[in-house]
PDB file of C-alpha atoms and ligand atoms in Angstrom:
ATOM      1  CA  UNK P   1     -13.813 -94.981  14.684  1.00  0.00           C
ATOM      2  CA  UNK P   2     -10.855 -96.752  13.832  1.00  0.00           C
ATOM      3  CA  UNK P   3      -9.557-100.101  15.096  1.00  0.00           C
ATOM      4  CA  UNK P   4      -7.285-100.292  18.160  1.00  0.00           C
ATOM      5  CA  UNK P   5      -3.878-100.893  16.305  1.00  0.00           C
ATOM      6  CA  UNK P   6      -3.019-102.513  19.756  1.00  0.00           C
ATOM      7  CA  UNK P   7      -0.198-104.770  19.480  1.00  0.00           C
ATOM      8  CA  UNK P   8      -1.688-107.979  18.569  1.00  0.00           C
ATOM      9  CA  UNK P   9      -3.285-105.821  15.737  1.00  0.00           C
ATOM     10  CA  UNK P  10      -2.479-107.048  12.475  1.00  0.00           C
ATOM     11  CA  UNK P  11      -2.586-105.114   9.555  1.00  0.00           C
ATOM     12  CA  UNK P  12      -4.286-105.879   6.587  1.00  0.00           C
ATOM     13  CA  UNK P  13      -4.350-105.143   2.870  1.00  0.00           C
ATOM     14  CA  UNK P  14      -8.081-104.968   1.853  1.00  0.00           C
ATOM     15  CA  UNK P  15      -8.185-105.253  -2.635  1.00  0.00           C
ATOM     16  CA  UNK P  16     -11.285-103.907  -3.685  1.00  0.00           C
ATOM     17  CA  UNK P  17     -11.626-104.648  -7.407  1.00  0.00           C
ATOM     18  CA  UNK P  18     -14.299-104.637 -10.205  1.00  0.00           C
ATOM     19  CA  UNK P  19     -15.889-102.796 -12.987  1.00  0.00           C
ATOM     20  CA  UNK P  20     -16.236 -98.913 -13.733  1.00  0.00           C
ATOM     21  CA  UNK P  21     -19.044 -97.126 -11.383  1.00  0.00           C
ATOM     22  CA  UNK P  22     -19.088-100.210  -9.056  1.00  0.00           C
ATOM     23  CA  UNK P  23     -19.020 -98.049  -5.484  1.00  0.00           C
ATOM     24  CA  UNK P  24     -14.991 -99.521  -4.942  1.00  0.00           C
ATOM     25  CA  UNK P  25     -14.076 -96.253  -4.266  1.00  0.00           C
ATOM     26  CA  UNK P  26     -16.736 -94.644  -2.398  1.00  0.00           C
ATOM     27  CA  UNK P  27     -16.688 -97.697  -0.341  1.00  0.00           C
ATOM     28  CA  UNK P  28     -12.912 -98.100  -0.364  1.00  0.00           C
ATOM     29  CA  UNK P  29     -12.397 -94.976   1.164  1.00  0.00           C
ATOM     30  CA  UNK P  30     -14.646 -94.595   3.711  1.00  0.00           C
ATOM     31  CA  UNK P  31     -13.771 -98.718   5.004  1.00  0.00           C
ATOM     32  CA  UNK P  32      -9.905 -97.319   5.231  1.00  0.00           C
ATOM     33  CA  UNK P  33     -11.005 -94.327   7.330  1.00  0.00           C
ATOM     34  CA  UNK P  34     -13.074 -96.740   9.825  1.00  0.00           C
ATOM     35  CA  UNK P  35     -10.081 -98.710  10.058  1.00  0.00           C
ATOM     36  CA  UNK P  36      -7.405 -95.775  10.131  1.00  0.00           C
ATOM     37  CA  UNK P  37      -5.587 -97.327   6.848  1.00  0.00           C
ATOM     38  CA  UNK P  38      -4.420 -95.310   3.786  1.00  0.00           C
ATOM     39  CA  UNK P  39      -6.743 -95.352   0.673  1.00  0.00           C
ATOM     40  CA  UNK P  40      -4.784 -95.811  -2.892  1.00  0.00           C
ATOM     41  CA  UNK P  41      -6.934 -95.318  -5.633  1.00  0.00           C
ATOM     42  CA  UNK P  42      -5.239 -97.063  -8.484  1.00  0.00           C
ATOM     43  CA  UNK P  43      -7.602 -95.964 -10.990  1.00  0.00           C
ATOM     44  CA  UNK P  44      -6.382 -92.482 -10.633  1.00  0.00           C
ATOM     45  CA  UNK P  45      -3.016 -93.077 -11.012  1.00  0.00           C
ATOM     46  CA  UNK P  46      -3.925 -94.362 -14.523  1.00  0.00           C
ATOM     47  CA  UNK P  47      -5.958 -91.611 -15.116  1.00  0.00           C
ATOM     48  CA  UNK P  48      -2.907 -89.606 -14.141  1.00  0.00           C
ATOM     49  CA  UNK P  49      -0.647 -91.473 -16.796  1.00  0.00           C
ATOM     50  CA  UNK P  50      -3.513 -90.756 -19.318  1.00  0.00           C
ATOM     51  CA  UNK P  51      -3.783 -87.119 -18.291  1.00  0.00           C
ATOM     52  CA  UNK P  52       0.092 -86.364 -18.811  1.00  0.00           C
ATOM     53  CA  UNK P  53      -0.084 -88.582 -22.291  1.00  0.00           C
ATOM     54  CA  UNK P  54      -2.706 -85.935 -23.161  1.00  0.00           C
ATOM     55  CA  UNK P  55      -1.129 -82.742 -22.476  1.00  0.00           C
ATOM     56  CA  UNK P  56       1.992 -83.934 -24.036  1.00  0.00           C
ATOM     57  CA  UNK P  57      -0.287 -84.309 -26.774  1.00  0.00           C
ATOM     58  CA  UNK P  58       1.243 -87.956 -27.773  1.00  0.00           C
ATOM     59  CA  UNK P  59      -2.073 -90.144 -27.961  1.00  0.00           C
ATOM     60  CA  UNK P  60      -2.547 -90.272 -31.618  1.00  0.00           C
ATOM     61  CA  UNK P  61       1.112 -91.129 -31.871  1.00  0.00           C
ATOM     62  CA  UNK P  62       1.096 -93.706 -29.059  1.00  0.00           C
ATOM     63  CA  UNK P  63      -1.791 -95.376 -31.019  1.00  0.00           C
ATOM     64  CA  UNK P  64       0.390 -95.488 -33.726  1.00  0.00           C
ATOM     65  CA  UNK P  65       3.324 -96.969 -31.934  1.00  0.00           C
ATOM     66  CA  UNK P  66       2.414 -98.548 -28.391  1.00  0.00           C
ATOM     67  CA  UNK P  67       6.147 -98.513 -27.912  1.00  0.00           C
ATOM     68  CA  UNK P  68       7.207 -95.060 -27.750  1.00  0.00           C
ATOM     69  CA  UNK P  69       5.371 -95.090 -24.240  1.00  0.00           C
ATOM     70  CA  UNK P  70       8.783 -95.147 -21.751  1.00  0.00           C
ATOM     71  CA  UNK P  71       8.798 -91.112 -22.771  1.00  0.00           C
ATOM     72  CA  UNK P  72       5.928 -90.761 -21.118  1.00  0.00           C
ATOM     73  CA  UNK P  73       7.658 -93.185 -18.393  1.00  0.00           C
ATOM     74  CA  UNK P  74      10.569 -91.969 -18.219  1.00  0.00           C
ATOM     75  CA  UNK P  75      10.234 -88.635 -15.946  1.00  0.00           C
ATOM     76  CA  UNK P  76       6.773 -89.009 -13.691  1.00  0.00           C
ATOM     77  CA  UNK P  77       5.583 -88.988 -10.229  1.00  0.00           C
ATOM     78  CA  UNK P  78       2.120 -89.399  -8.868  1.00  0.00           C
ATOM     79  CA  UNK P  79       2.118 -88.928  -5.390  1.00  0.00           C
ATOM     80  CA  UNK P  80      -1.534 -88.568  -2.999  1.00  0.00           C
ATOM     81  CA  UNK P  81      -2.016 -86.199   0.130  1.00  0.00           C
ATOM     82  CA  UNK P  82      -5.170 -87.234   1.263  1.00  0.00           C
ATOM     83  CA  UNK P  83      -7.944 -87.107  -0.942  1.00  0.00           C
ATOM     84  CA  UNK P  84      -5.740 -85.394  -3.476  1.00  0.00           C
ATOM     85  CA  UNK P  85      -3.253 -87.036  -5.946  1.00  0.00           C
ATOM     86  CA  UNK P  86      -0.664 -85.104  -7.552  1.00  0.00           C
ATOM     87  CA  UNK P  87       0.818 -85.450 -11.239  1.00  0.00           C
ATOM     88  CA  UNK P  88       4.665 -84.222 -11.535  1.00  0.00           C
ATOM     89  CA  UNK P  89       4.085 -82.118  -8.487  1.00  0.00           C
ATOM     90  CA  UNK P  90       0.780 -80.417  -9.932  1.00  0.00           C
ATOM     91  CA  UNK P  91      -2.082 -81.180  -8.499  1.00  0.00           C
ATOM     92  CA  UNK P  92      -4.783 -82.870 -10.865  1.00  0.00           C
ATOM     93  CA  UNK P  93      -7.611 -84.174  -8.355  1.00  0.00           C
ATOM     94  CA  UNK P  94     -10.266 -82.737 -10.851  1.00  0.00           C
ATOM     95  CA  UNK P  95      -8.559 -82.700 -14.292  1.00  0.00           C
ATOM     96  CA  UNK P  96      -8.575 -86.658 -14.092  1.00  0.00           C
ATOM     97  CA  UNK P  97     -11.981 -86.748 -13.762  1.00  0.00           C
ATOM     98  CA  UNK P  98     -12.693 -85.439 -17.294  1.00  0.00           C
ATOM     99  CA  UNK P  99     -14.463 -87.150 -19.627  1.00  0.00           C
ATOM    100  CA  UNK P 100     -11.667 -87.152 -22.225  1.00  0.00           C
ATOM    101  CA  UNK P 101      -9.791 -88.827 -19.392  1.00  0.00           C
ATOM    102  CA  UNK P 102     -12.334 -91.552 -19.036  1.00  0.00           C
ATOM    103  CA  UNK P 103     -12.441 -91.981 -22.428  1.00  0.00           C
ATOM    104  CA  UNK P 104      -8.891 -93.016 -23.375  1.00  0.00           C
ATOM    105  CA  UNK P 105      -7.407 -94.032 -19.661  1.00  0.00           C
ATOM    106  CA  UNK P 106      -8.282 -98.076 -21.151  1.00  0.00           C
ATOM    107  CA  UNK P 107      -6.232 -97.788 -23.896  1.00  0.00           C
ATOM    108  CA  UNK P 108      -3.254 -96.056 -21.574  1.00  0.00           C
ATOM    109  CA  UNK P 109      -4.256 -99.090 -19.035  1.00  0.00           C
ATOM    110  CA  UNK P 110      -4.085-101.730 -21.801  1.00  0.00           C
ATOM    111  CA  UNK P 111       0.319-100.424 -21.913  1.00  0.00           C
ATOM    112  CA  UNK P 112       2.278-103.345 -20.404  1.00  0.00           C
ATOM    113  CA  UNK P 113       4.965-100.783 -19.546  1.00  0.00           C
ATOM    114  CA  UNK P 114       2.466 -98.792 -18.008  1.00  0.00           C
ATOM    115  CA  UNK P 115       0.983-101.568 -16.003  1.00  0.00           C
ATOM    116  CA  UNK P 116       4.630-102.740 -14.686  1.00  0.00           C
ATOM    117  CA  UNK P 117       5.523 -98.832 -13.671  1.00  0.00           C
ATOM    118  CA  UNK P 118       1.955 -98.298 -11.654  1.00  0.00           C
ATOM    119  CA  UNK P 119       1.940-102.353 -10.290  1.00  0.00           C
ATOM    120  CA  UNK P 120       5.541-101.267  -8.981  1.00  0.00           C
ATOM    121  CA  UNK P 121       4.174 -98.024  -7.434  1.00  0.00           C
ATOM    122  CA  UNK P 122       1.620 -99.542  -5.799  1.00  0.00           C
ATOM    123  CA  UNK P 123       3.102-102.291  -4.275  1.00  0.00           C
ATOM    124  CA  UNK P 124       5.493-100.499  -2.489  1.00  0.00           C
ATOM    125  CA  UNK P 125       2.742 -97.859  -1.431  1.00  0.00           C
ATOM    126  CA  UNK P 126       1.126-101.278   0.246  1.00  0.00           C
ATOM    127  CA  UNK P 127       4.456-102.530   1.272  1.00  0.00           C
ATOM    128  CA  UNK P 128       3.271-101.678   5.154  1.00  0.00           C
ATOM    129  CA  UNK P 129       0.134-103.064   5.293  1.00  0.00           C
ATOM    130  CA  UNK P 130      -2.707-101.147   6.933  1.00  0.00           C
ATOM    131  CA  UNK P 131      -3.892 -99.938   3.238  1.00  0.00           C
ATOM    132  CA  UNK P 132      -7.427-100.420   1.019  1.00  0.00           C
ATOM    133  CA  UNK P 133      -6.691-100.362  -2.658  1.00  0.00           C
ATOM    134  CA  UNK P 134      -9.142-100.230  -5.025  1.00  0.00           C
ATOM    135  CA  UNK P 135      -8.594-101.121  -8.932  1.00  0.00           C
ATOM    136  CA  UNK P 136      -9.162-103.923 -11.417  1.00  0.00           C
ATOM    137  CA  UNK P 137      -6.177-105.968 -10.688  1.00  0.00           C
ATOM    138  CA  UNK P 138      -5.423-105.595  -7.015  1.00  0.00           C
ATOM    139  CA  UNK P 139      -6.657-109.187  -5.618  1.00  0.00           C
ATOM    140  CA  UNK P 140      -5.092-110.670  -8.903  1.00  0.00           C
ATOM    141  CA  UNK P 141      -2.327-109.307  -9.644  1.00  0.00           C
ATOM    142  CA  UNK P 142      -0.666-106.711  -7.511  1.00  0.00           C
ATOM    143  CA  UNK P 143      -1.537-108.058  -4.071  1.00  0.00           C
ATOM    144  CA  UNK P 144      -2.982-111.591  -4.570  1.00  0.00           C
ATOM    145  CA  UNK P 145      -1.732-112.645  -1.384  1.00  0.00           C
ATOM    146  CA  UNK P 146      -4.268-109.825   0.524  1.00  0.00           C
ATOM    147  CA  UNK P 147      -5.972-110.824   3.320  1.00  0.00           C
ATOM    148  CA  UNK P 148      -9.295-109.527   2.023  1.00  0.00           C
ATOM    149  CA  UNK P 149     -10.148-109.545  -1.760  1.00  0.00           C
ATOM    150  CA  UNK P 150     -13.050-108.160  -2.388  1.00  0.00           C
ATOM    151  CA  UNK P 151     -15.340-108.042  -6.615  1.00  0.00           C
ATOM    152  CA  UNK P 152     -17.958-105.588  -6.400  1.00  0.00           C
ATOM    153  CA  UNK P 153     -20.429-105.549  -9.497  1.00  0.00           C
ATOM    154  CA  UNK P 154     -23.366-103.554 -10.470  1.00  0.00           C
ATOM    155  CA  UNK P 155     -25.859-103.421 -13.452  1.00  0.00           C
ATOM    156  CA  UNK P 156     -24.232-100.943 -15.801  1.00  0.00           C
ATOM    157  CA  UNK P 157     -27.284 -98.913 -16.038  1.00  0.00           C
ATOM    158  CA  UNK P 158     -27.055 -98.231 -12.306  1.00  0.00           C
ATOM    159  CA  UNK P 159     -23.296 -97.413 -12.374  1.00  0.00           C
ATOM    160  CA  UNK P 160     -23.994 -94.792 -15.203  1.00  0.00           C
ATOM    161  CA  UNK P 161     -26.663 -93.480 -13.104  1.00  0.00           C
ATOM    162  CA  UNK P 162     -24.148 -93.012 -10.074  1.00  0.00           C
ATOM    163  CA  UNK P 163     -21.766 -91.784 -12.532  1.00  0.00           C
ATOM    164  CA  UNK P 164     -24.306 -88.940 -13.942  1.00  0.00           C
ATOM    165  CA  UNK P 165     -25.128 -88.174 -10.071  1.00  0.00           C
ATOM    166  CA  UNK P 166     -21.382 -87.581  -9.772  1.00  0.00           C
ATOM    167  CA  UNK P 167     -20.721 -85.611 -12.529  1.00  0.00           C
ATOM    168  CA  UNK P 168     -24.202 -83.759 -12.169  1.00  0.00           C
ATOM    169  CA  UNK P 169     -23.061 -82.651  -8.206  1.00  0.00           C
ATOM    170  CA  UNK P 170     -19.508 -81.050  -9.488  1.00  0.00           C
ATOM    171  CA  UNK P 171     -20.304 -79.822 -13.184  1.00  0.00           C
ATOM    172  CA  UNK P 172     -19.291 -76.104 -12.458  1.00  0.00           C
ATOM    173  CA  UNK P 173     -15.614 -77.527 -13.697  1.00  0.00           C
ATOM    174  CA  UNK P 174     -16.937 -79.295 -16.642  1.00  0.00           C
ATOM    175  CA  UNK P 175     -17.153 -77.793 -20.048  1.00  0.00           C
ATOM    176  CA  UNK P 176     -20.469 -80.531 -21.103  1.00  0.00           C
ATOM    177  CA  UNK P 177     -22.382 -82.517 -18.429  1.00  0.00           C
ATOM    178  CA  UNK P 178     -22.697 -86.041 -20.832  1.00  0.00           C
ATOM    179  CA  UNK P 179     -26.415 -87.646 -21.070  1.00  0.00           C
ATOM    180  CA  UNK P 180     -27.439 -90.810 -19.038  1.00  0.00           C
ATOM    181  CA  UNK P 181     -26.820 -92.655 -22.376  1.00  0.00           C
ATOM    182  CA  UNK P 182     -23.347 -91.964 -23.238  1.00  0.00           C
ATOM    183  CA  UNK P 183     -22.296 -92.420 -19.725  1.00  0.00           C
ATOM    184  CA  UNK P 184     -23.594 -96.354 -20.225  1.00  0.00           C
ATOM    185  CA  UNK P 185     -22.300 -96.661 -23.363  1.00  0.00           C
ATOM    186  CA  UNK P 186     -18.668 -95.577 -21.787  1.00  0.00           C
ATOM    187  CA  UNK P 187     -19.016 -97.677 -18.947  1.00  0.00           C
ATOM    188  CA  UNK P 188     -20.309-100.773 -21.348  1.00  0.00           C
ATOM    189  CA  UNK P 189     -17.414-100.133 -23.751  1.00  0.00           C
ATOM    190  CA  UNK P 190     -14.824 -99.587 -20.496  1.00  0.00           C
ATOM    191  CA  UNK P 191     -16.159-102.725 -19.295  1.00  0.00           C
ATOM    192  CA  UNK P 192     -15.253-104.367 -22.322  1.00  0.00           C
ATOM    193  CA  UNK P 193     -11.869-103.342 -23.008  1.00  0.00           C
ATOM    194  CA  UNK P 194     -10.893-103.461 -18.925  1.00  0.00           C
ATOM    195  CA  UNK P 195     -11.712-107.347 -19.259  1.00  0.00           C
ATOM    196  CA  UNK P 196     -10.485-108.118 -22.739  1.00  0.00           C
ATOM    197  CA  UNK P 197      -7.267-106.428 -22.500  1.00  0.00           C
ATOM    198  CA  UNK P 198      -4.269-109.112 -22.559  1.00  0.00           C
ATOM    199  CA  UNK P 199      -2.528-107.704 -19.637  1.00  0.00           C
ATOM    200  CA  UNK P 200      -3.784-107.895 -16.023  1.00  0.00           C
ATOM    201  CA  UNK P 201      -7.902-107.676 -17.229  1.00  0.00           C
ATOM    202  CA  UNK P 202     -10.215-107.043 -15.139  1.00  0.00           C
ATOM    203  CA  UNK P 203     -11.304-110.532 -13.327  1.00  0.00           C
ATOM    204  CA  UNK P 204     -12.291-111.916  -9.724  1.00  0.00           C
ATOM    205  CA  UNK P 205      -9.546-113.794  -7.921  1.00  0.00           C
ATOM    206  CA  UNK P 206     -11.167-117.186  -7.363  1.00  0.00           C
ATOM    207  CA  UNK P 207     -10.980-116.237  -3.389  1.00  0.00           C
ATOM    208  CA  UNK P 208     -12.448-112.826  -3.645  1.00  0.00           C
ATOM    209  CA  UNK P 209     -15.474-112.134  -2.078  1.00  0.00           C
ATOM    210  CA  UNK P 210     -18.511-111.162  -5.024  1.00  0.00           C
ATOM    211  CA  UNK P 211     -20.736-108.091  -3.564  1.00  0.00           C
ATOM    212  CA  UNK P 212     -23.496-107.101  -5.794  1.00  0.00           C
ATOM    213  CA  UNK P 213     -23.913-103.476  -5.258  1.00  0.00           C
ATOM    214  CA  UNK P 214     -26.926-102.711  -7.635  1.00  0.00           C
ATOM    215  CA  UNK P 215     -29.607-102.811  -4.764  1.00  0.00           C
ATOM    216  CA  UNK P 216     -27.079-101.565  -2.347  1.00  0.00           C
ATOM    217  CA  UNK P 217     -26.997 -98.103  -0.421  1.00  0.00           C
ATOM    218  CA  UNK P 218     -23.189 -97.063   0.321  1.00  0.00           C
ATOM    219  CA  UNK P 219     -23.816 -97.430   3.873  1.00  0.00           C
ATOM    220  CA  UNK P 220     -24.745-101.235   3.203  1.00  0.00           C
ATOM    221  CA  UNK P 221     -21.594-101.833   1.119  1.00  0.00           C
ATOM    222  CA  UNK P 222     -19.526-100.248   3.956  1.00  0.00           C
ATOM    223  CA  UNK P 223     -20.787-102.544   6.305  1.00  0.00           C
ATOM    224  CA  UNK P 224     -20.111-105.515   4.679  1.00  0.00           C
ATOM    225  CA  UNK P 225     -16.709-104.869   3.672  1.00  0.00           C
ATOM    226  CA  UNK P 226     -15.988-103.742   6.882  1.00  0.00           C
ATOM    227  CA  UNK P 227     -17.277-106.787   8.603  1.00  0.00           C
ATOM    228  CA  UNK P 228     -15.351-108.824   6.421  1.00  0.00           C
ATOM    229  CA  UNK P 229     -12.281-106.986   6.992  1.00  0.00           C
ATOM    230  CA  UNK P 230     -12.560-107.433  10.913  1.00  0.00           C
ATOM    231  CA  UNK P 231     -13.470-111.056  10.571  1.00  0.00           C
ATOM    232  CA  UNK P 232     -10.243-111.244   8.616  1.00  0.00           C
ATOM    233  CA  UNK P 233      -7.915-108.993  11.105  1.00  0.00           C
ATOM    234  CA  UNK P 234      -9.210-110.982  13.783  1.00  0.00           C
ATOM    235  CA  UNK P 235      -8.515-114.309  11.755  1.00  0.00           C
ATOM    236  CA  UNK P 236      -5.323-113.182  11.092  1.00  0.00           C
ATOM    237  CA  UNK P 237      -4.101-112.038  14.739  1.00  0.00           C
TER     238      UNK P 237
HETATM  239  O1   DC A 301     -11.454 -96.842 -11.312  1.00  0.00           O
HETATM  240  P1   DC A 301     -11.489 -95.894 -12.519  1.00  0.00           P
HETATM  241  O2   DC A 301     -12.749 -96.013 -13.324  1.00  0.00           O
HETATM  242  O3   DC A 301     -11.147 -94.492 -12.175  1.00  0.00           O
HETATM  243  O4   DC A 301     -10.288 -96.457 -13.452  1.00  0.00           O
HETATM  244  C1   DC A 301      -9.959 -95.863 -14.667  1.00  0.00           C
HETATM  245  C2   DC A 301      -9.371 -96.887 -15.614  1.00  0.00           C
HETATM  246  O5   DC A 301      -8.080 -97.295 -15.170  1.00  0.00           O
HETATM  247  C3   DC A 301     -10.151 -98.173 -15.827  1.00  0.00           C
HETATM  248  O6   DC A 301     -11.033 -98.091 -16.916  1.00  0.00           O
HETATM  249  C4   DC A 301      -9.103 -99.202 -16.094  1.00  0.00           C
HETATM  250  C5   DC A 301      -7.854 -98.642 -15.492  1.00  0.00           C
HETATM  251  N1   DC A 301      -7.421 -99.350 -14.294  1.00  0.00           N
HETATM  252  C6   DC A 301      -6.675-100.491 -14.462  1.00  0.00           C
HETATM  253  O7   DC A 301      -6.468-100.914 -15.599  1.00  0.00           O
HETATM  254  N2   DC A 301      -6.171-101.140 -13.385  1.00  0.00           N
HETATM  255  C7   DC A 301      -6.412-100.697 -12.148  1.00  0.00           C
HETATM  256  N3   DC A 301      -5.887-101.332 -11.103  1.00  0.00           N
HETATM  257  C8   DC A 301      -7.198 -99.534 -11.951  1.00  0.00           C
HETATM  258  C9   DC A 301      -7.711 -98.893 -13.056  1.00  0.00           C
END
């Protein structure tokens, strides 16, 4: 049920950040529905700047020379309807979701140009308030002013365990379900390069709120943030 947006409402901006597999989105999106706010998920718009780096087929190349990224820059829009997001018009809800994807969307992430096009997106798409973003940099560096930071972490072998029950539940689209294993390893080696990276790594804002999500059901998570959010709407009335 979403909150009265009476007049004395104020709107929030909720940042959800933290590591790969850590329920921010799951939780993100269902706290922004209770509250009738929009959901960004940040991670998929650099999944959709990885996505359009592959099909241009200019990875190896970027590697080679980080620079040459403002062509991928120069023409692109990601845009979301909903639950869907759209890449140059095309809708790529699934294709971002493919292991390839998750395999080379850090090093896209790790692009300061990249970072400075997306941080700009986003912070107009919060420019209204009334929106939950979920990411790695929200509470730090895009919106470090939000009301309501919140740093969710989970053991990793838990997150690749969500992550296989994820992939597991919609592998009709994939071409190789990947083992328990190789989804922690990913996530281990994500975490790594998400919080090493020089530009905007993945770290808690000293004012974010730390929720441990290992022992957590979704419904529990949802609660809390949700709590927290109304403490903080009605703080902030
Ligand atoms: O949330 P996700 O796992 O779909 O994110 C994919 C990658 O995008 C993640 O490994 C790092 C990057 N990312 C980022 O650098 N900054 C954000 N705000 C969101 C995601």
């Amino acid at each position: 049920m979403p909150v009265e947006q009476g007049k004395s409402t104020k709107r929030i901006i909720i940042a959800i950040d933290g590591p790969a597999a850590s329920g921010k989105s799951t939780t993100a999106r269902i706290v922004a529905g209770q509250l009738g706010y929009i959901y960004i998920d940040t991670g998929a718009m650099y999944r959709s700047v990885t996505l359009k780096a592959i099909r241009q087929d200019i990875l190896d190349e970027l590697k080679r020379s980080p620079g040459s990224v403002d062509v991928l820059l120069k023409e692109i829009s990601i845009r979301f309807d909903g639950d869907r997001i759209f890449l140059d018009g095309k809708d790529v809800t699934e294709a971002i979701r493919e292991n390839l994807v998750s395999r080379e969307v850090s090093f896209i992430s790790s692009l300061k140009p990249v970072r400075d096009r997306l941080r700009a997106m986003q912070q107009e798409l919060g420019r209204q308030k009334g929106v939950v973003m979920d990411g790695r940099d929200i509470g730090t560096v895009v919106f470090p002013d939000a009301e309501l930071k919140v740093f969710l972490v989970a053991d990793a072998l838990q997150r690749a365990k969500r992550r296989y029950a994820e992939l597991a539940s919609k592998s009709a689209g994939l071409l190789r379900l990947p083992s328990l294993e190789e989804l922690e390893q990913e996530i281990r080696e994500r975490d790594r390069a998400d919080a090493e990276r020089e530009h905007a790594p993945l770290k808690k804002h000293p004012e974010a709120v730390e929720i441990d999500t290992s022992e957590l059901t979704i419904d529990t998570q949802v609660s809390k943030v949700y709590d927290l959010a109304l403490a903080r709407i009605q703080d902030d009335c």
